Tab-separated table of C-alpha atoms and ligand atoms in Angstrom:
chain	number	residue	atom	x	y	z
Z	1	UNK	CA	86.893	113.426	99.433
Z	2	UNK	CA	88.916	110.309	98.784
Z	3	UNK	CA	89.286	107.782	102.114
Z	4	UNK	CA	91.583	105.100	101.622
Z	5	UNK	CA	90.623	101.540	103.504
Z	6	UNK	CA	93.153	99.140	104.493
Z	7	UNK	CA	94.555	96.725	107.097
Z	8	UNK	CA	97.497	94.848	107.847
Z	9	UNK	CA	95.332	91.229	107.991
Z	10	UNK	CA	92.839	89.880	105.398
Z	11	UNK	CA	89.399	88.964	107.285
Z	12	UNK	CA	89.294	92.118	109.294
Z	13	UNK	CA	85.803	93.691	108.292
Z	14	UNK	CA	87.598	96.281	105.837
Z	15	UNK	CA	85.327	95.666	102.896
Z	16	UNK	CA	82.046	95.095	104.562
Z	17	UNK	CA	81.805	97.890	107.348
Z	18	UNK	CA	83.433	100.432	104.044
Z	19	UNK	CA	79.879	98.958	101.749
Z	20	UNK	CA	77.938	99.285	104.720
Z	21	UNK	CA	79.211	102.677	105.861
Z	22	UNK	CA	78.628	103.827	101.849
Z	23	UNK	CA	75.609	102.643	101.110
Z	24	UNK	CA	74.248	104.347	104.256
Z	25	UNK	CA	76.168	107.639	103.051
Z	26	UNK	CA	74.492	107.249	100.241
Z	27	UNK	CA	70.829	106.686	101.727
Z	28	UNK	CA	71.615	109.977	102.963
Z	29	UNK	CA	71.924	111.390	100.155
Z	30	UNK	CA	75.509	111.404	98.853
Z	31	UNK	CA	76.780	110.287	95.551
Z	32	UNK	CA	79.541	107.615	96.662
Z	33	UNK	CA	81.656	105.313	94.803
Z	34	UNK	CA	83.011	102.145	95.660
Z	35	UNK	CA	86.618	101.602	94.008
Z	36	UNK	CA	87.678	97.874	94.260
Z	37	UNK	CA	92.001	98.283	94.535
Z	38	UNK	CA	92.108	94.713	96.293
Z	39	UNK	CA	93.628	93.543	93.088
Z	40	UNK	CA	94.511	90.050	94.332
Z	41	UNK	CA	91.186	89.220	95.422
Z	42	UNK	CA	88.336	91.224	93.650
Z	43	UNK	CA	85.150	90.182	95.121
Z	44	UNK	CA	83.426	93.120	95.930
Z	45	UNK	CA	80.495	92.372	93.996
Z	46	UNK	CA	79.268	89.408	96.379
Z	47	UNK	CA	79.217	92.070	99.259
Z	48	UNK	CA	77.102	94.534	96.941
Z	49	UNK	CA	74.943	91.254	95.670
Z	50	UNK	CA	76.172	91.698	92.096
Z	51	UNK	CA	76.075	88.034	91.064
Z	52	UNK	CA	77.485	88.762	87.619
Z	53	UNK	CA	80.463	90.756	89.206
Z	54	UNK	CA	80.776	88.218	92.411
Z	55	UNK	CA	84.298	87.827	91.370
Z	56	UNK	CA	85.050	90.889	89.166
Z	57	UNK	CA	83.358	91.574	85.939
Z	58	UNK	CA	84.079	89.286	82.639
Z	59	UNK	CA	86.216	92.448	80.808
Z	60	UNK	CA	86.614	96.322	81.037
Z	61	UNK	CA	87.212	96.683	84.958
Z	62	UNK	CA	89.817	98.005	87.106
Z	63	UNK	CA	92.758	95.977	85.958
Z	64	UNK	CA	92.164	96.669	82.107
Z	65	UNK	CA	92.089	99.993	83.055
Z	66	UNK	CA	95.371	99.978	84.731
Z	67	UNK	CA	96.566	98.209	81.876
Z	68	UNK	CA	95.692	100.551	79.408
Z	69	UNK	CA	92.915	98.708	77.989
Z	70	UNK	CA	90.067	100.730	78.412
Z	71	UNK	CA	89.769	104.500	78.464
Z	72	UNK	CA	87.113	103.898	81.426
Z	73	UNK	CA	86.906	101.435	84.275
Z	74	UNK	CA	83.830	99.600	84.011
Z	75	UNK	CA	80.935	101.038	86.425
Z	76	UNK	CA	77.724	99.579	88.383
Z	77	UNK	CA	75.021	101.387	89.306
Z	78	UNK	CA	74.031	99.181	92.131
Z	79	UNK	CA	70.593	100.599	92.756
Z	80	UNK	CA	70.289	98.417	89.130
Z	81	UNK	CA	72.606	96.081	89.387
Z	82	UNK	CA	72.695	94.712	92.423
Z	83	UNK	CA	70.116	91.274	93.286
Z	84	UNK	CA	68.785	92.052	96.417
Z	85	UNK	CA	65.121	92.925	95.795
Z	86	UNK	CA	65.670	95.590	98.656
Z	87	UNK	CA	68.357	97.871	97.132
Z	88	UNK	CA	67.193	97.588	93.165
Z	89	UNK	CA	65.376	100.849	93.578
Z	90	UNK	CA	66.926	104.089	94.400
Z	91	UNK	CA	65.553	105.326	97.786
Z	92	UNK	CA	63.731	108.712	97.663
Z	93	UNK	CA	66.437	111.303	98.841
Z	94	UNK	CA	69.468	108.843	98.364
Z	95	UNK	CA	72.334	109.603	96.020
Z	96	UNK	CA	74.212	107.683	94.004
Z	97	UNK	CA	75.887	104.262	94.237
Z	98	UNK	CA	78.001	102.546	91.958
Z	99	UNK	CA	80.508	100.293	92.285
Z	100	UNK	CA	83.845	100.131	90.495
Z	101	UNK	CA	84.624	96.292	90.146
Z	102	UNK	CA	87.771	94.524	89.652
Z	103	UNK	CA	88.394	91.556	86.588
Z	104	UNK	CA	87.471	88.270	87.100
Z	105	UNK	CA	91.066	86.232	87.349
Z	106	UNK	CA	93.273	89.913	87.935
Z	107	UNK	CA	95.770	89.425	90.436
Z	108	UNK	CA	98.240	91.732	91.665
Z	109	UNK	CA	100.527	94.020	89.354
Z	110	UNK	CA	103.672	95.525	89.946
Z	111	UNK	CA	103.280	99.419	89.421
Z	112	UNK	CA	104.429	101.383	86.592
Z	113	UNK	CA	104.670	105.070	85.820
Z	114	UNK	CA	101.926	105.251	83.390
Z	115	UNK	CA	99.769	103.376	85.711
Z	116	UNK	CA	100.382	106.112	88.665
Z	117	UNK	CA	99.152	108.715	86.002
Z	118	UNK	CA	95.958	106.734	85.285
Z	119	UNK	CA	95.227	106.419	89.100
Z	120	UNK	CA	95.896	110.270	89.368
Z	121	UNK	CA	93.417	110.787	86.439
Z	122	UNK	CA	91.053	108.579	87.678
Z	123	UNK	CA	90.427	110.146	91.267
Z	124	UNK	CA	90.285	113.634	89.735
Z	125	UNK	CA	87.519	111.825	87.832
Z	126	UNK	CA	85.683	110.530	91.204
Z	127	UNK	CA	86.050	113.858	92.721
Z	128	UNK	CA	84.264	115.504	90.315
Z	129	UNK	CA	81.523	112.964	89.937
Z	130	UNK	CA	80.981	111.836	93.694
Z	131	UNK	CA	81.016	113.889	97.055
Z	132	UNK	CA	82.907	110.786	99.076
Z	133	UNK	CA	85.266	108.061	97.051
Z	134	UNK	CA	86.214	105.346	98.793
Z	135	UNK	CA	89.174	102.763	97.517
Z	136	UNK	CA	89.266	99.150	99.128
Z	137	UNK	CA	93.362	98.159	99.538
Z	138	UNK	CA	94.160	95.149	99.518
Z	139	UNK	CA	95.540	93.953	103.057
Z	140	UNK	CA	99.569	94.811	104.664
Z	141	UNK	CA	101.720	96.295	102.410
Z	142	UNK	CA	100.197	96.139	98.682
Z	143	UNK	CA	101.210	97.257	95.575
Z	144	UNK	CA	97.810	99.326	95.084
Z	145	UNK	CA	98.989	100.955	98.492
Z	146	UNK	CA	102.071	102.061	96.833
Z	147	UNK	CA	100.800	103.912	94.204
Z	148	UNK	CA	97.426	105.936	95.593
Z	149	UNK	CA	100.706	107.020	98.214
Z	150	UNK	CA	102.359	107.862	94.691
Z	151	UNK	CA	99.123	109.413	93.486
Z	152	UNK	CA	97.993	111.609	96.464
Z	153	UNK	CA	101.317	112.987	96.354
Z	154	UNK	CA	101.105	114.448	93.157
Z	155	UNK	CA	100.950	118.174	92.403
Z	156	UNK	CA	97.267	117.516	90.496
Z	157	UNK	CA	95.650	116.033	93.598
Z	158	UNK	CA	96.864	118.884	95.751
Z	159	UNK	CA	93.556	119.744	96.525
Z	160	UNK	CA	91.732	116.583	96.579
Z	161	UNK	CA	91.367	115.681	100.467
Z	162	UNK	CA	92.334	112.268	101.151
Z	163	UNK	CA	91.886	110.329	104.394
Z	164	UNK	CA	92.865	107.011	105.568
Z	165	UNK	CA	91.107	104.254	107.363
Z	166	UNK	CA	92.774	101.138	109.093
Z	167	UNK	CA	90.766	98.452	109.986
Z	168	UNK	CA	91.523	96.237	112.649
Z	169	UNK	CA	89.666	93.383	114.991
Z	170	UNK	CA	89.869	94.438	118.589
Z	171	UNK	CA	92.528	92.030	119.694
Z	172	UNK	CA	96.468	92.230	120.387
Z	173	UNK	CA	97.287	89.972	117.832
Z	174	UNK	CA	95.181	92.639	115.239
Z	175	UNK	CA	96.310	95.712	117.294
Z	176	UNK	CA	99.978	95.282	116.645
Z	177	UNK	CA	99.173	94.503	113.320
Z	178	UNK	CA	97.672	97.706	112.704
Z	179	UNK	CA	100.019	99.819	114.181
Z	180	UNK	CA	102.746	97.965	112.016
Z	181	UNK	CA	100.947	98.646	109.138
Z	182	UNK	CA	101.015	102.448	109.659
Z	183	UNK	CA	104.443	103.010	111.688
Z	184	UNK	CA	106.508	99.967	111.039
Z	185	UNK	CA	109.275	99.577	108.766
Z	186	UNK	CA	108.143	100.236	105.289
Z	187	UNK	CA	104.826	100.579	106.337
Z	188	UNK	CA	102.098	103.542	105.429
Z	189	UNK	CA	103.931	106.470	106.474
Z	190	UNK	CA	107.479	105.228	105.400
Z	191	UNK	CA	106.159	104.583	102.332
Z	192	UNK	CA	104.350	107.809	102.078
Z	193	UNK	CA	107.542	109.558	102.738
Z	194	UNK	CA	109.503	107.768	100.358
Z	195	UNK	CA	107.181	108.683	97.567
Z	196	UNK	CA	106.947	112.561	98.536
Z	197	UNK	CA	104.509	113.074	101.571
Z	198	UNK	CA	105.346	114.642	104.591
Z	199	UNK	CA	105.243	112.364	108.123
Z	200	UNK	CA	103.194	114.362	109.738
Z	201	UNK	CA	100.703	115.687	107.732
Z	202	UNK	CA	99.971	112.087	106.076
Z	203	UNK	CA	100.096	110.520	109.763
Z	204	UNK	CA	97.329	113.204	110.850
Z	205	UNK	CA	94.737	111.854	108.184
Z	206	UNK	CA	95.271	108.233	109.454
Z	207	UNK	CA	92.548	107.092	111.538
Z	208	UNK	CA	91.513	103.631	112.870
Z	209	UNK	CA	87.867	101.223	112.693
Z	210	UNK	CA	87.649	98.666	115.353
Z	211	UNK	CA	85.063	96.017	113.687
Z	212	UNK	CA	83.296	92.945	115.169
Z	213	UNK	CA	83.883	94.363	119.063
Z	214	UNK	CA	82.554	92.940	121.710
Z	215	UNK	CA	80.687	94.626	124.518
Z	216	UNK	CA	80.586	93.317	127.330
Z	217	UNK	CA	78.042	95.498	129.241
Z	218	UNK	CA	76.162	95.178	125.775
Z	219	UNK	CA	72.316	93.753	127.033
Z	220	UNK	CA	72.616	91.821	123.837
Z	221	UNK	CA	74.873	89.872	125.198
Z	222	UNK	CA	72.538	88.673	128.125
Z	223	UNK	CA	72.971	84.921	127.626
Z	224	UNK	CA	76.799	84.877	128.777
Z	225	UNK	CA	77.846	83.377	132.418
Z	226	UNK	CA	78.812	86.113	134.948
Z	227	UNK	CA	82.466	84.246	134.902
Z	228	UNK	CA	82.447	85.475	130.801
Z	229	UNK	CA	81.523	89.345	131.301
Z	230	UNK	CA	84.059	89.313	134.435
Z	231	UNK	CA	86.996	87.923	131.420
Z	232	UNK	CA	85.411	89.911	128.006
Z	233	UNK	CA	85.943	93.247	130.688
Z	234	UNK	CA	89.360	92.334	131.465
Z	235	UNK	CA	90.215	91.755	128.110
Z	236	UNK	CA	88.842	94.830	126.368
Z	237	UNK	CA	90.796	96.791	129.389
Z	238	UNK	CA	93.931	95.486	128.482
Z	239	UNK	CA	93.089	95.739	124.431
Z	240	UNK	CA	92.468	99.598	125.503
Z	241	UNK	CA	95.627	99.867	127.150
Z	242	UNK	CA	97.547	97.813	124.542
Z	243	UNK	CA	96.226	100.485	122.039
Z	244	UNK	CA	96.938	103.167	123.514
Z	245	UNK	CA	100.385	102.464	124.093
Z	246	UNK	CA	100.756	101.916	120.293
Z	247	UNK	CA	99.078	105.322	119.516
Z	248	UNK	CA	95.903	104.058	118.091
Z	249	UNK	CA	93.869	104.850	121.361
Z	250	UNK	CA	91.140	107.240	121.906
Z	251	UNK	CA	92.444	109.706	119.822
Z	252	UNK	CA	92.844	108.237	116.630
Z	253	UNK	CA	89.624	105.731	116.632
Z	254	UNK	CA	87.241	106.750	114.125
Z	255	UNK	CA	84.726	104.368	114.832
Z	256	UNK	CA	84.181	100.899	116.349
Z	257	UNK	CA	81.376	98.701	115.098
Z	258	UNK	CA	79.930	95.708	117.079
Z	259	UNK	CA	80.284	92.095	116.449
Z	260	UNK	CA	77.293	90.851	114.332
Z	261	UNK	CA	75.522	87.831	114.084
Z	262	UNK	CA	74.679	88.232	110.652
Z	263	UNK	CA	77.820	89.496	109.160
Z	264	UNK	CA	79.454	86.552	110.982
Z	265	UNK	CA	78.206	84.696	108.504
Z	266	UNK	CA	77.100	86.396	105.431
Z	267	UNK	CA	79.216	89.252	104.383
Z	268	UNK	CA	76.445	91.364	102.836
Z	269	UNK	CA	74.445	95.351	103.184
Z	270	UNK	CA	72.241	95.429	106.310
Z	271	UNK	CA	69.117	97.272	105.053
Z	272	UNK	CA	66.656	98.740	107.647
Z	273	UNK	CA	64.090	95.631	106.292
Z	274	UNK	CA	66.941	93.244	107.603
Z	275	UNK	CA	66.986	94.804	111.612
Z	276	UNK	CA	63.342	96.104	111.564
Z	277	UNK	CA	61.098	93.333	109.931
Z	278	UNK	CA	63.315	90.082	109.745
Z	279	UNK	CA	64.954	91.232	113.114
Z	280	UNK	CA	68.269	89.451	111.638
Z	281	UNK	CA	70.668	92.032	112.167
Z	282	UNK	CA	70.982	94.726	115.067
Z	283	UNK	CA	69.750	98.140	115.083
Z	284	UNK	CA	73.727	98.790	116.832
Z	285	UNK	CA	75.400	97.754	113.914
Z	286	UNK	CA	73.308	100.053	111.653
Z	287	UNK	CA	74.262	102.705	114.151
Z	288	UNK	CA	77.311	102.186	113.786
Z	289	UNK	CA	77.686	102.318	110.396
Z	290	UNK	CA	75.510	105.273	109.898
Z	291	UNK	CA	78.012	107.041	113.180
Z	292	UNK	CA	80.654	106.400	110.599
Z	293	UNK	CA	78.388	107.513	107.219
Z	294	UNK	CA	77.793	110.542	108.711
Z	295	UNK	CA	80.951	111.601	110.071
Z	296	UNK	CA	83.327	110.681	107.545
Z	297	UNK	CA	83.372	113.318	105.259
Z	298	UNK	CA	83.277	116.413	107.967
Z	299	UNK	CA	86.567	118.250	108.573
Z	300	UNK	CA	86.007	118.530	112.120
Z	301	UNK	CA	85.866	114.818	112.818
Z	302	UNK	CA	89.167	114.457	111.381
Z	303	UNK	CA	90.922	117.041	113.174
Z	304	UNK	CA	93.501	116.093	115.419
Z	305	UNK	CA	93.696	116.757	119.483
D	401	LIG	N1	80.841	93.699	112.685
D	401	LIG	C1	81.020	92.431	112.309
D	401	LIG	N2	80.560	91.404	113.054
D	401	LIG	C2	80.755	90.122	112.661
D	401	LIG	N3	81.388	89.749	111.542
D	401	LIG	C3	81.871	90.727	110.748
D	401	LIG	C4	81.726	92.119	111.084
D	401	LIG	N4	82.297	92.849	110.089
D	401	LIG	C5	82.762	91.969	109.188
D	401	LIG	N5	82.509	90.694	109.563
D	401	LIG	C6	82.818	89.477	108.816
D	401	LIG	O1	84.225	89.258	108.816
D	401	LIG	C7	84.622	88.613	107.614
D	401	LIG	C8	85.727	89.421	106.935
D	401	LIG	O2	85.206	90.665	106.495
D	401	LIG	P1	85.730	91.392	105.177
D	401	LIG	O3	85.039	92.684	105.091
D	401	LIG	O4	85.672	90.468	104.015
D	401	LIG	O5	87.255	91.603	105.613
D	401	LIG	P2	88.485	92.208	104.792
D	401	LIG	O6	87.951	93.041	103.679
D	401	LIG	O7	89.232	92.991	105.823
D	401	LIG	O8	89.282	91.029	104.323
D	401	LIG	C9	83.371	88.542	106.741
D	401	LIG	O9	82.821	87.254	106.849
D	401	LIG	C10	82.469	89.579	107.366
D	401	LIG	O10	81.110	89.353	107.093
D	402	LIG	MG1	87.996	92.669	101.614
């Protein structure tokens, strides 16, 4: 299983909910991989708490392999790599986690033919290495969108299943922004089209992650005035509506994870020694994430009303 994360703004929560959500796929057990495809801005490592890969790794990583290069993206095993004393050892039970980095100073690249084929090789390669895949697009309309749309379409990924998230922060601004992303003009599914998927089918794998949501019945939230819950309720009943009438409403919401002190300001894992011991983060968030872990690679949870 391959799921594809994107979002039409930069800043939405795309890359760290998709580590979070992995790493707690892979606490339970499955081997995941983390593909970094946000060619203009590799810096997946600082999430993972790879300091030598905080901004790509010095040679052999995604973009030489897209350029030819290297036969083989570079790979991190991050239950060695990474500098958190908390994740350096592999958890009894847990599968495996490694992270496929960008270069440090690769930018964006326009798409060639060979470069479609390596993309096409290289997620037969995850499939038959790692139960769930997941590759972090860069933000709106990308080049790296472009061609995994070119890829899945392929006859040789046939029978690869490939899913799509959409991130998105639960406001209108964000909301119309999403549903742009996936419907507009030259957006996800026009682009799809145009490079040999059908509408429908690639529109039923689509599904959308609210991140950093507020609630406002949440108890956590004890210390706002009576005035503020009365105004956060209205809101998220008009956001509802507002999404809805877009068609990313009940029906196509994966998953919605709550706003979080912690990530507000350190985009980083949650481990269980984080909410339990240093009582930094919340035990929602983790629930979230591991809502999301757990559900993402069952057929059911994709199917569509
Ligand atoms: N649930 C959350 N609560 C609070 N802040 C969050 C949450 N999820 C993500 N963030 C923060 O939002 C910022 C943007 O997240 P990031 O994953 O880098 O976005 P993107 O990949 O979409 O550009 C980061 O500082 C991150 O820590
Ligand atoms: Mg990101």
């Amino acid at each position: 299983v391959i799921i594809f994360a994107t979002s039409d703004k930069g800043g939405t929560g795309r890359s760290v909910t998709s580590a979070n959500v992995f790493y707690r796929k892979a606490l339970m057990g499955a081997d995941v991989a983390y593909l970094d495809f946000d060619f203009g801005s590799p810096t997946s490592g600082e999430i993972f708490s790879v300091q030598s890969a905080r901004r790509g790794v010095a040679r052999g990583g995604l973009h030489s392999y897209f350029r030819g290069d290297v036969p083989q993206p570079q790979q991190l095993d991050l239950w060695r790599e990474s500098d958190r004393a908390s994740l350096q050892k592999r958890p009894t039970g847990a599968g495996r986690l490694v992270l496929f980095p960008g270069d440090m100073g690769g930018g964006e690249f326009a798409v060639t033919e060979e470069m479609v084929k390596l993309c096409v090789r290289l997620f037969l390669r995850m499939e038959e290495e790692f139960d769930v895949t997941l590759v972090d697009l860069s933000a709106g309309r990308s080049y790296a969108t472009a061609m995994v749309l070119d890829a899945t379409a392929r006859p040789e990924l046939a029978n690869v299943t490939a899913r799509w998230l959409v991130f998105h922060r639960w406001t209108r601004q964000h909301i119309t922004a999403a549903d742009g992303l996936v419907n507009g003009v030259r957006g996800i599914l026009d682009t799809g089209v145009s490079r040999g998927h059908k509408r429908p089918e690639l529109a039923s794998v689509i599904r959308y992650v609210r991140t950093a949501v507020i609630d406002p019945a949440d108890k956590e939230l004890a210390g706002l005035r009576a005035e503020q819950v009365a105004w956060l309720t209205k809101c998220n009943g008009d956001l509802l509506r507002q999404a809805a009438q877009v068609g990313i409403g009940n029906t196509t919401v994966f998953g919605s994870v709550p706003l979080d002190a912690l990530l507000q300001w350190k985009e980083q894992l949650i481990t269980d020694t984080d909410v339990l011991t240093r009582q930094i983060a919340n035990q929602s968030t983790v629930d979230a994430f591991e809502d999301l872990a757990y559900r993402i690679d069952i057929d059911s949870e994709w199917e569509t009303l």
